[in-house]
Short mmCIF file of N, CA and C in Angstrom, two decimals:
data_model
loop_
_atom_site.label_atom_id
_atom_site.label_comp_id
_atom_site.label_asym_id
_atom_site.label_seq_id
_atom_site.Cartn_x
_atom_site.Cartn_y
_atom_site.Cartn_z
N MET A 1 -23.39 -1.99 35.76
CA MET A 1 -23.75 -2.90 34.70
C MET A 1 -24.46 -2.13 33.60
N SER A 2 -23.99 -2.27 32.41
CA SER A 2 -24.58 -1.57 31.27
C SER A 2 -26.01 -2.02 31.04
N ARG A 3 -26.84 -1.10 30.60
CA ARG A 3 -28.23 -1.41 30.28
C ARG A 3 -28.37 -1.98 28.88
N ILE A 4 -27.25 -2.12 28.19
CA ILE A 4 -27.23 -2.62 26.81
C ILE A 4 -26.02 -3.51 26.64
N THR A 5 -26.09 -4.42 25.71
CA THR A 5 -24.98 -5.33 25.45
C THR A 5 -23.77 -4.55 24.95
N LEU A 6 -22.61 -4.86 25.50
CA LEU A 6 -21.36 -4.29 24.99
C LEU A 6 -20.83 -5.28 23.95
N ILE A 7 -20.71 -4.81 22.72
CA ILE A 7 -20.29 -5.66 21.61
C ILE A 7 -18.82 -6.05 21.78
N ASP A 8 -18.54 -7.33 21.67
CA ASP A 8 -17.17 -7.84 21.76
C ASP A 8 -16.47 -7.56 20.44
N PRO A 9 -15.43 -6.75 20.43
CA PRO A 9 -14.73 -6.43 19.18
C PRO A 9 -14.21 -7.68 18.46
N ALA A 10 -13.86 -8.72 19.20
CA ALA A 10 -13.33 -9.94 18.59
C ALA A 10 -14.37 -10.66 17.76
N SER A 11 -15.64 -10.46 18.06
CA SER A 11 -16.69 -11.14 17.30
C SER A 11 -17.43 -10.22 16.33
N ALA A 12 -17.09 -8.95 16.33
CA ALA A 12 -17.75 -7.99 15.42
C ALA A 12 -17.26 -8.20 13.99
N THR A 13 -18.19 -8.08 13.06
CA THR A 13 -17.86 -8.27 11.65
C THR A 13 -18.31 -7.06 10.84
N GLY A 14 -17.95 -7.08 9.57
CA GLY A 14 -18.39 -6.04 8.65
C GLY A 14 -17.89 -4.67 9.05
N MET A 15 -18.75 -3.68 8.77
CA MET A 15 -18.39 -2.29 9.04
C MET A 15 -18.11 -2.07 10.54
N VAL A 16 -18.91 -2.68 11.41
CA VAL A 16 -18.71 -2.52 12.85
C VAL A 16 -17.35 -3.09 13.24
N GLY A 17 -17.02 -4.27 12.74
CA GLY A 17 -15.72 -4.86 13.04
C GLY A 17 -14.57 -3.99 12.56
N ASP A 18 -14.71 -3.44 11.36
CA ASP A 18 -13.67 -2.57 10.81
C ASP A 18 -13.50 -1.31 11.66
N GLN A 19 -14.62 -0.71 12.06
CA GLN A 19 -14.53 0.52 12.86
C GLN A 19 -13.97 0.23 14.25
N LEU A 20 -14.36 -0.88 14.85
CA LEU A 20 -13.82 -1.21 16.17
C LEU A 20 -12.32 -1.48 16.08
N GLN A 21 -11.84 -2.03 14.96
CA GLN A 21 -10.40 -2.20 14.77
C GLN A 21 -9.71 -0.84 14.68
N GLN A 22 -10.33 0.12 13.98
CA GLN A 22 -9.76 1.47 13.89
C GLN A 22 -9.70 2.11 15.28
N ILE A 23 -10.77 1.94 16.03
CA ILE A 23 -10.83 2.50 17.39
C ILE A 23 -9.75 1.87 18.26
N ASN A 24 -9.58 0.57 18.15
CA ASN A 24 -8.53 -0.12 18.90
C ASN A 24 -7.16 0.42 18.49
N GLY A 25 -6.96 0.69 17.22
CA GLY A 25 -5.70 1.25 16.75
C GLY A 25 -5.44 2.64 17.31
N ALA A 26 -6.50 3.40 17.48
CA ALA A 26 -6.36 4.77 18.00
C ALA A 26 -6.12 4.80 19.51
N PHE A 27 -6.77 3.90 20.24
CA PHE A 27 -6.71 3.93 21.70
C PHE A 27 -5.84 2.82 22.30
N GLY A 28 -5.54 1.80 21.51
CA GLY A 28 -4.85 0.64 22.05
C GLY A 28 -5.80 -0.33 22.73
N VAL A 29 -7.07 0.00 22.74
CA VAL A 29 -8.14 -0.79 23.35
C VAL A 29 -9.44 -0.22 22.78
N VAL A 30 -10.52 -0.96 22.86
CA VAL A 30 -11.82 -0.42 22.47
C VAL A 30 -12.56 -0.02 23.74
N PRO A 31 -12.70 1.28 23.99
CA PRO A 31 -13.41 1.73 25.19
C PRO A 31 -14.87 1.25 25.20
N ASN A 32 -15.39 1.04 26.39
CA ASN A 32 -16.75 0.53 26.54
C ASN A 32 -17.80 1.37 25.83
N MET A 33 -17.62 2.67 25.76
CA MET A 33 -18.59 3.51 25.08
C MET A 33 -18.77 3.05 23.64
N PHE A 34 -17.67 2.78 22.95
CA PHE A 34 -17.77 2.35 21.56
C PHE A 34 -18.37 0.95 21.46
N LYS A 35 -18.12 0.10 22.44
CA LYS A 35 -18.73 -1.24 22.46
C LYS A 35 -20.25 -1.12 22.59
N ALA A 36 -20.73 -0.14 23.36
CA ALA A 36 -22.17 0.08 23.50
C ALA A 36 -22.75 0.63 22.21
N VAL A 37 -22.10 1.63 21.65
CA VAL A 37 -22.60 2.27 20.43
C VAL A 37 -22.55 1.32 19.24
N ALA A 38 -21.66 0.33 19.30
CA ALA A 38 -21.52 -0.63 18.20
C ALA A 38 -22.78 -1.46 17.98
N ASN A 39 -23.74 -1.40 18.88
CA ASN A 39 -25.03 -2.06 18.64
C ASN A 39 -25.73 -1.48 17.42
N SER A 40 -25.42 -0.25 17.07
CA SER A 40 -25.99 0.40 15.89
C SER A 40 -24.86 0.79 14.95
N PRO A 41 -24.73 0.11 13.80
CA PRO A 41 -23.69 0.50 12.85
C PRO A 41 -23.77 1.98 12.45
N ALA A 42 -24.98 2.49 12.29
CA ALA A 42 -25.15 3.89 11.90
C ALA A 42 -24.66 4.84 12.99
N ALA A 43 -25.02 4.53 14.25
CA ALA A 43 -24.59 5.39 15.36
C ALA A 43 -23.08 5.33 15.53
N LEU A 44 -22.49 4.14 15.38
CA LEU A 44 -21.04 4.00 15.51
C LEU A 44 -20.34 4.79 14.40
N ALA A 45 -20.83 4.68 13.18
CA ALA A 45 -20.23 5.43 12.07
C ALA A 45 -20.35 6.93 12.31
N SER A 46 -21.49 7.37 12.83
CA SER A 46 -21.68 8.79 13.11
C SER A 46 -20.72 9.27 14.19
N MET A 47 -20.64 8.53 15.29
CA MET A 47 -19.79 8.94 16.40
C MET A 47 -18.31 8.91 16.01
N TRP A 48 -17.85 7.81 15.44
CA TRP A 48 -16.44 7.66 15.10
C TRP A 48 -16.06 8.67 14.01
N GLY A 49 -16.95 8.87 13.05
CA GLY A 49 -16.70 9.86 12.00
C GLY A 49 -16.60 11.27 12.56
N SER A 50 -17.44 11.58 13.52
CA SER A 50 -17.40 12.92 14.14
C SER A 50 -16.12 13.13 14.92
N PHE A 51 -15.69 12.11 15.66
CA PHE A 51 -14.41 12.23 16.37
C PHE A 51 -13.28 12.48 15.38
N GLY A 52 -13.27 11.74 14.28
CA GLY A 52 -12.22 11.92 13.27
C GLY A 52 -12.26 13.28 12.63
N ALA A 53 -13.44 13.73 12.25
CA ALA A 53 -13.58 15.03 11.59
C ALA A 53 -13.16 16.17 12.51
N LEU A 54 -13.63 16.15 13.74
CA LEU A 54 -13.30 17.23 14.67
C LEU A 54 -11.85 17.16 15.11
N GLY A 55 -11.29 15.95 15.14
CA GLY A 55 -9.87 15.81 15.48
C GLY A 55 -8.97 16.48 14.45
N GLY A 56 -9.46 16.65 13.24
CA GLY A 56 -8.70 17.32 12.19
C GLY A 56 -9.12 18.76 11.97
N GLY A 57 -9.89 19.30 12.89
CA GLY A 57 -10.41 20.66 12.74
C GLY A 57 -9.48 21.72 13.28
N LYS A 58 -9.99 22.92 13.42
CA LYS A 58 -9.22 24.08 13.88
C LYS A 58 -9.06 24.12 15.39
N ILE A 59 -10.03 23.59 16.12
CA ILE A 59 -9.97 23.61 17.58
C ILE A 59 -8.93 22.59 18.02
N SER A 60 -8.01 23.00 18.88
CA SER A 60 -6.94 22.10 19.33
C SER A 60 -7.51 20.93 20.13
N ALA A 61 -6.76 19.85 20.17
CA ALA A 61 -7.17 18.68 20.95
C ALA A 61 -7.34 19.05 22.42
N LYS A 62 -6.43 19.85 22.94
CA LYS A 62 -6.51 20.26 24.34
C LYS A 62 -7.82 21.01 24.61
N LEU A 63 -8.15 21.99 23.76
CA LEU A 63 -9.38 22.75 23.96
C LEU A 63 -10.60 21.85 23.77
N GLY A 64 -10.54 20.94 22.83
CA GLY A 64 -11.65 20.00 22.63
C GLY A 64 -11.90 19.18 23.88
N GLU A 65 -10.84 18.75 24.54
CA GLU A 65 -10.99 17.96 25.77
C GLU A 65 -11.48 18.83 26.93
N GLN A 66 -11.07 20.09 26.96
CA GLN A 66 -11.57 21.00 28.00
C GLN A 66 -13.07 21.24 27.81
N ILE A 67 -13.49 21.40 26.57
CA ILE A 67 -14.92 21.53 26.27
C ILE A 67 -15.65 20.28 26.78
N ALA A 68 -15.09 19.12 26.48
CA ALA A 68 -15.74 17.86 26.83
C ALA A 68 -15.93 17.69 28.33
N VAL A 69 -14.92 18.05 29.13
CA VAL A 69 -15.08 17.86 30.59
C VAL A 69 -16.07 18.85 31.18
N ALA A 70 -16.14 20.05 30.63
CA ALA A 70 -17.13 21.02 31.12
C ALA A 70 -18.54 20.50 30.87
N ILE A 71 -18.76 19.96 29.67
CA ILE A 71 -20.08 19.42 29.33
C ILE A 71 -20.38 18.17 30.15
N ALA A 72 -19.40 17.28 30.29
CA ALA A 72 -19.60 16.05 31.05
C ALA A 72 -20.01 16.35 32.49
N ASP A 73 -19.37 17.35 33.09
CA ASP A 73 -19.71 17.69 34.46
C ASP A 73 -21.14 18.21 34.54
N ARG A 74 -21.57 19.04 33.59
CA ARG A 74 -22.93 19.58 33.61
C ARG A 74 -23.97 18.49 33.42
N ASN A 75 -23.59 17.43 32.67
CA ASN A 75 -24.54 16.36 32.38
C ASN A 75 -24.36 15.14 33.27
N ASN A 76 -23.55 15.29 34.32
CA ASN A 76 -23.31 14.18 35.25
C ASN A 76 -22.86 12.90 34.54
N CYS A 77 -21.99 13.06 33.55
CA CYS A 77 -21.50 11.91 32.80
C CYS A 77 -20.12 11.50 33.33
N ASN A 78 -20.14 10.56 34.25
CA ASN A 78 -18.89 10.06 34.82
C ASN A 78 -17.97 9.48 33.75
N TYR A 79 -18.56 8.78 32.78
CA TYR A 79 -17.75 8.15 31.74
C TYR A 79 -16.96 9.19 30.95
N CYS A 80 -17.66 10.18 30.42
CA CYS A 80 -16.98 11.19 29.59
C CYS A 80 -16.02 12.03 30.41
N LEU A 81 -16.38 12.31 31.64
CA LEU A 81 -15.48 13.08 32.49
C LEU A 81 -14.16 12.34 32.66
N ALA A 82 -14.22 11.05 32.95
CA ALA A 82 -13.02 10.25 33.13
C ALA A 82 -12.23 10.14 31.82
N ALA A 83 -12.92 9.81 30.74
CA ALA A 83 -12.24 9.61 29.45
C ALA A 83 -11.58 10.90 28.97
N HIS A 84 -12.31 12.00 29.00
CA HIS A 84 -11.77 13.24 28.45
C HIS A 84 -10.74 13.90 29.36
N THR A 85 -10.81 13.62 30.65
CA THR A 85 -9.74 14.10 31.53
C THR A 85 -8.43 13.40 31.16
N ALA A 86 -8.49 12.09 30.95
CA ALA A 86 -7.30 11.34 30.55
C ALA A 86 -6.81 11.80 29.17
N LEU A 87 -7.74 11.98 28.23
CA LEU A 87 -7.35 12.42 26.89
C LEU A 87 -6.80 13.86 26.90
N GLY A 88 -7.35 14.69 27.76
CA GLY A 88 -6.84 16.06 27.89
C GLY A 88 -5.41 16.08 28.38
N ARG A 89 -5.10 15.21 29.32
CA ARG A 89 -3.72 15.12 29.82
C ARG A 89 -2.80 14.67 28.69
N LYS A 90 -3.26 13.73 27.86
CA LYS A 90 -2.46 13.28 26.71
C LYS A 90 -2.27 14.40 25.70
N ALA A 91 -3.23 15.33 25.65
CA ALA A 91 -3.17 16.44 24.70
C ALA A 91 -2.37 17.62 25.25
N GLY A 92 -1.78 17.47 26.43
CA GLY A 92 -0.92 18.52 26.96
C GLY A 92 -1.50 19.37 28.07
N ALA A 93 -2.72 19.08 28.49
CA ALA A 93 -3.31 19.85 29.58
C ALA A 93 -2.78 19.34 30.92
N THR A 94 -2.66 20.23 31.86
CA THR A 94 -2.27 19.84 33.21
C THR A 94 -3.51 19.36 33.95
N ALA A 95 -3.29 18.73 35.09
CA ALA A 95 -4.41 18.31 35.94
C ALA A 95 -5.23 19.53 36.34
N GLU A 96 -4.53 20.64 36.63
CA GLU A 96 -5.23 21.87 37.00
C GLU A 96 -6.05 22.41 35.83
N ASP A 97 -5.49 22.38 34.61
CA ASP A 97 -6.24 22.82 33.42
C ASP A 97 -7.56 22.07 33.31
N MET A 98 -7.49 20.76 33.51
CA MET A 98 -8.67 19.93 33.33
C MET A 98 -9.67 20.14 34.46
N ALA A 99 -9.19 20.29 35.68
CA ALA A 99 -10.09 20.56 36.80
C ALA A 99 -10.78 21.91 36.64
N GLU A 100 -10.03 22.90 36.20
CA GLU A 100 -10.62 24.22 35.96
C GLU A 100 -11.65 24.16 34.84
N ALA A 101 -11.33 23.46 33.77
CA ALA A 101 -12.25 23.33 32.65
C ALA A 101 -13.53 22.61 33.08
N GLN A 102 -13.37 21.60 33.90
CA GLN A 102 -14.52 20.87 34.42
C GLN A 102 -15.47 21.84 35.14
N ALA A 103 -14.91 22.82 35.82
CA ALA A 103 -15.70 23.83 36.53
C ALA A 103 -16.13 24.98 35.61
N GLY A 104 -15.71 24.92 34.33
CA GLY A 104 -16.07 25.97 33.39
C GLY A 104 -15.17 27.19 33.44
N ARG A 105 -13.96 26.99 33.93
CA ARG A 105 -13.03 28.11 34.09
C ARG A 105 -11.70 27.82 33.40
N SER A 106 -10.95 28.88 33.16
CA SER A 106 -9.58 28.77 32.66
C SER A 106 -8.87 30.08 32.90
N GLY A 107 -7.57 30.00 33.15
CA GLY A 107 -6.74 31.20 33.27
C GLY A 107 -6.42 31.80 31.92
N ASP A 108 -6.63 31.06 30.86
CA ASP A 108 -6.42 31.56 29.50
C ASP A 108 -7.71 32.24 29.04
N PRO A 109 -7.64 33.52 28.65
CA PRO A 109 -8.87 34.25 28.30
C PRO A 109 -9.65 33.61 27.14
N GLY A 110 -8.96 33.10 26.12
CA GLY A 110 -9.65 32.47 25.01
C GLY A 110 -10.39 31.21 25.43
N THR A 111 -9.69 30.38 26.19
CA THR A 111 -10.31 29.14 26.69
C THR A 111 -11.48 29.47 27.62
N ALA A 112 -11.30 30.46 28.47
CA ALA A 112 -12.39 30.87 29.38
C ALA A 112 -13.61 31.32 28.58
N ALA A 113 -13.41 32.07 27.51
CA ALA A 113 -14.52 32.53 26.68
C ALA A 113 -15.24 31.34 26.04
N VAL A 114 -14.47 30.37 25.55
CA VAL A 114 -15.07 29.18 24.95
C VAL A 114 -15.89 28.42 25.99
N LEU A 115 -15.32 28.19 27.15
CA LEU A 115 -16.02 27.42 28.18
C LEU A 115 -17.30 28.12 28.64
N GLN A 116 -17.26 29.44 28.77
CA GLN A 116 -18.47 30.18 29.13
C GLN A 116 -19.54 30.02 28.06
N PHE A 117 -19.11 30.10 26.78
CA PHE A 117 -20.03 29.94 25.67
C PHE A 117 -20.63 28.53 25.66
N VAL A 118 -19.77 27.54 25.80
CA VAL A 118 -20.20 26.14 25.78
C VAL A 118 -21.24 25.88 26.87
N LEU A 119 -20.97 26.35 28.07
CA LEU A 119 -21.90 26.10 29.17
C LEU A 119 -23.21 26.84 28.96
N LYS A 120 -23.15 28.01 28.36
CA LYS A 120 -24.40 28.73 28.05
C LYS A 120 -25.21 27.94 27.03
N VAL A 121 -24.54 27.43 26.00
CA VAL A 121 -25.26 26.63 24.99
C VAL A 121 -25.91 25.42 25.65
N VAL A 122 -25.16 24.71 26.48
CA VAL A 122 -25.69 23.49 27.12
C VAL A 122 -26.81 23.83 28.10
N GLU A 123 -26.56 24.76 28.98
CA GLU A 123 -27.53 25.06 30.03
C GLU A 123 -28.79 25.74 29.50
N ASP A 124 -28.63 26.57 28.45
CA ASP A 124 -29.78 27.30 27.90
C ASP A 124 -30.31 26.69 26.62
N ARG A 125 -29.86 25.47 26.33
CA ARG A 125 -30.32 24.73 25.14
C ARG A 125 -30.18 25.56 23.87
N ALA A 126 -29.04 26.23 23.76
CA ALA A 126 -28.64 27.01 22.59
C ALA A 126 -29.47 28.27 22.38
N ASP A 127 -30.21 28.69 23.38
CA ASP A 127 -30.98 29.93 23.28
C ASP A 127 -30.04 31.09 23.59
N LEU A 128 -29.29 31.51 22.57
CA LEU A 128 -28.23 32.50 22.72
C LEU A 128 -28.66 33.88 22.24
N ALA A 129 -27.91 34.85 22.69
CA ALA A 129 -28.05 36.22 22.17
C ALA A 129 -26.85 36.49 21.26
N THR A 130 -26.98 37.46 20.42
CA THR A 130 -25.87 37.85 19.54
C THR A 130 -24.63 38.16 20.35
N THR A 131 -24.80 38.74 21.51
CA THR A 131 -23.65 39.09 22.35
C THR A 131 -22.86 37.85 22.79
N ASP A 132 -23.53 36.69 22.91
CA ASP A 132 -22.83 35.47 23.29
C ASP A 132 -21.85 35.05 22.20
N VAL A 133 -22.28 35.13 20.96
CA VAL A 133 -21.41 34.80 19.84
C VAL A 133 -20.34 35.88 19.68
N ASP A 134 -20.73 37.11 19.85
CA ASP A 134 -19.77 38.22 19.73
C ASP A 134 -18.65 38.11 20.77
N ALA A 135 -18.95 37.55 21.94
CA ALA A 135 -17.92 37.38 22.97
C ALA A 135 -16.84 36.41 22.48
N LEU A 136 -17.23 35.39 21.74
CA LEU A 136 -16.23 34.48 21.17
C LEU A 136 -15.39 35.20 20.11
N ARG A 137 -16.05 35.99 19.28
CA ARG A 137 -15.30 36.76 18.27
C ARG A 137 -14.30 37.70 18.94
N SER A 138 -14.73 38.35 20.01
CA SER A 138 -13.84 39.27 20.74
C SER A 138 -12.65 38.53 21.35
N ALA A 139 -12.84 37.25 21.64
CA ALA A 139 -11.76 36.44 22.21
C ALA A 139 -10.86 35.86 21.12
N GLY A 140 -11.15 36.21 19.86
CA GLY A 140 -10.27 35.80 18.76
C GLY A 140 -10.74 34.62 17.92
N PHE A 141 -11.97 34.19 18.10
CA PHE A 141 -12.49 33.05 17.34
C PHE A 141 -13.27 33.53 16.13
N ASN A 142 -13.04 32.87 15.00
CA ASN A 142 -13.75 33.23 13.77
C ASN A 142 -14.97 32.33 13.59
N ASP A 143 -15.72 32.59 12.51
CA ASP A 143 -16.96 31.84 12.29
C ASP A 143 -16.71 30.34 12.14
N GLU A 144 -15.65 29.94 11.47
CA GLU A 144 -15.33 28.52 11.33
C GLU A 144 -15.13 27.88 12.70
N GLU A 145 -14.39 28.54 13.54
CA GLU A 145 -14.12 28.00 14.88
C GLU A 145 -15.39 27.98 15.74
N ILE A 146 -16.23 28.98 15.59
CA ILE A 146 -17.47 29.04 16.37
C ILE A 146 -18.38 27.86 15.99
N VAL A 147 -18.51 27.61 14.70
CA VAL A 147 -19.32 26.47 14.25
C VAL A 147 -18.71 25.16 14.75
N GLU A 148 -17.40 25.06 14.70
CA GLU A 148 -16.73 23.85 15.17
C GLU A 148 -16.92 23.65 16.67
N ILE A 149 -16.91 24.72 17.44
CA ILE A 149 -17.18 24.62 18.88
C ILE A 149 -18.57 24.03 19.10
N ILE A 150 -19.54 24.49 18.33
CA ILE A 150 -20.90 23.95 18.46
C ILE A 150 -20.94 22.48 18.05
N ALA A 151 -20.16 22.10 17.05
CA ALA A 151 -20.07 20.68 16.67
C ALA A 151 -19.48 19.85 17.81
N HIS A 152 -18.48 20.38 18.51
CA HIS A 152 -17.93 19.70 19.68
C HIS A 152 -19.01 19.53 20.76
N ILE A 153 -19.80 20.56 20.95
CA ILE A 153 -20.89 20.48 21.94
C ILE A 153 -21.84 19.35 21.55
N ALA A 154 -22.25 19.31 20.29
CA ALA A 154 -23.20 18.29 19.84
C ALA A 154 -22.64 16.88 20.02
N LEU A 155 -21.38 16.68 19.66
CA LEU A 155 -20.77 15.36 19.81
C LEU A 155 -20.71 14.97 21.28
N ASN A 156 -20.37 15.90 22.14
CA ASN A 156 -20.28 15.59 23.56
C ASN A 156 -21.65 15.34 24.18
N LEU A 157 -22.67 16.02 23.72
CA LEU A 157 -24.01 15.71 24.21
C LEU A 157 -24.40 14.29 23.79
N PHE A 158 -24.07 13.91 22.56
CA PHE A 158 -24.34 12.55 22.06
C PHE A 158 -23.65 11.52 22.96
N THR A 159 -22.37 11.71 23.21
CA THR A 159 -21.64 10.73 24.02
C THR A 159 -22.13 10.73 25.47
N ASN A 160 -22.42 11.90 26.03
CA ASN A 160 -22.95 11.96 27.40
C ASN A 160 -24.27 11.20 27.50
N TYR A 161 -25.15 11.42 26.55
CA TYR A 161 -26.47 10.77 26.60
C TYR A 161 -26.34 9.26 26.46
N ILE A 162 -25.45 8.79 25.59
CA ILE A 162 -25.23 7.35 25.44
C ILE A 162 -24.77 6.77 26.79
N ASN A 163 -23.75 7.38 27.37
CA ASN A 163 -23.14 6.83 28.57
C ASN A 163 -24.03 6.91 29.80
N VAL A 164 -24.74 8.01 29.95
CA VAL A 164 -25.62 8.15 31.11
C VAL A 164 -26.87 7.28 30.94
N ALA A 165 -27.53 7.39 29.80
CA ALA A 165 -28.77 6.65 29.58
C ALA A 165 -28.56 5.14 29.63
N LEU A 166 -27.43 4.68 29.09
CA LEU A 166 -27.18 3.24 29.01
C LEU A 166 -26.30 2.72 30.14
N ASP A 167 -25.90 3.60 31.05
CA ASP A 167 -25.08 3.24 32.21
C ASP A 167 -23.84 2.44 31.79
N VAL A 168 -23.12 3.00 30.84
CA VAL A 168 -21.92 2.33 30.32
C VAL A 168 -20.85 2.33 31.41
N PRO A 169 -20.27 1.16 31.70
CA PRO A 169 -19.23 1.09 32.73
C PRO A 169 -17.99 1.91 32.36
N VAL A 170 -17.52 2.70 33.30
CA VAL A 170 -16.34 3.54 33.09
C VAL A 170 -15.10 2.66 33.07
N ASP A 171 -14.32 2.81 32.01
CA ASP A 171 -13.08 2.03 31.90
C ASP A 171 -11.86 2.94 31.75
N PHE A 172 -11.94 4.11 32.34
CA PHE A 172 -10.84 5.07 32.44
C PHE A 172 -10.70 5.40 33.92
N PRO A 173 -9.56 5.94 34.35
CA PRO A 173 -9.42 6.34 35.76
C PRO A 173 -10.52 7.35 36.14
N GLY A 174 -11.22 7.08 37.22
CA GLY A 174 -12.35 7.90 37.64
C GLY A 174 -11.96 9.32 38.04
N VAL A 175 -12.89 10.24 37.80
CA VAL A 175 -12.75 11.65 38.18
C VAL A 175 -14.05 12.04 38.86
N LYS A 176 -13.95 12.77 39.97
CA LYS A 176 -15.13 13.16 40.72
C LYS A 176 -15.87 14.30 40.02
N LEU A 177 -17.17 14.13 39.86
CA LEU A 177 -18.00 15.22 39.33
C LEU A 177 -17.98 16.38 40.30
N MET A 178 -17.99 17.60 39.76
CA MET A 178 -18.02 18.80 40.61
C MET A 178 -19.41 19.37 40.74
N ARG A 179 -20.26 19.12 39.78
CA ARG A 179 -21.57 19.77 39.72
C ARG A 179 -22.33 19.64 41.03
N ALA A 180 -22.31 18.46 41.60
CA ALA A 180 -23.06 18.22 42.83
C ALA A 180 -22.46 18.98 44.02
N THR A 181 -21.18 19.36 43.92
CA THR A 181 -20.55 20.04 45.04
C THR A 181 -20.57 21.56 44.91
N ARG A 182 -21.12 22.09 43.84
CA ARG A 182 -21.16 23.53 43.67
C ARG A 182 -22.33 24.15 44.33
#
């Protein structure tokens, strides 16, 4: 049971109603996370705008979803883990790709470098060394992509905190967290 009211898209008006209609158009349904965030028009605009902006960025949808599941697992966010695993599959990732990403691994050297960087940022609260950023450059990422990776991290921390703190009901097929089993 959510700790906050989930806004009914059918009764939402104004900017919130418009954004929930856009979200419904994108997903075919309004996921519970957006119904929770819709309590704040500013937060909904921030979240939905960030998804749109990053969706048009340099980082591929598949890599964005792999980043998301790695962060969700570290933050014990069942909601984001389920949602981004499903979205990753839609973006062309295999079940194995997503399970490996959830564990912070990948057989692709570039993806592996990104996931290692992402987990270091999350676990060490962005207390990085120059060598951490240089490792991404060595894996072929430029400054634009590095900044965008950090933006993905920030968006995923936002969504994880919303879902965990407010106990938003998961409305995607469930995925088992790995963190507790490591």
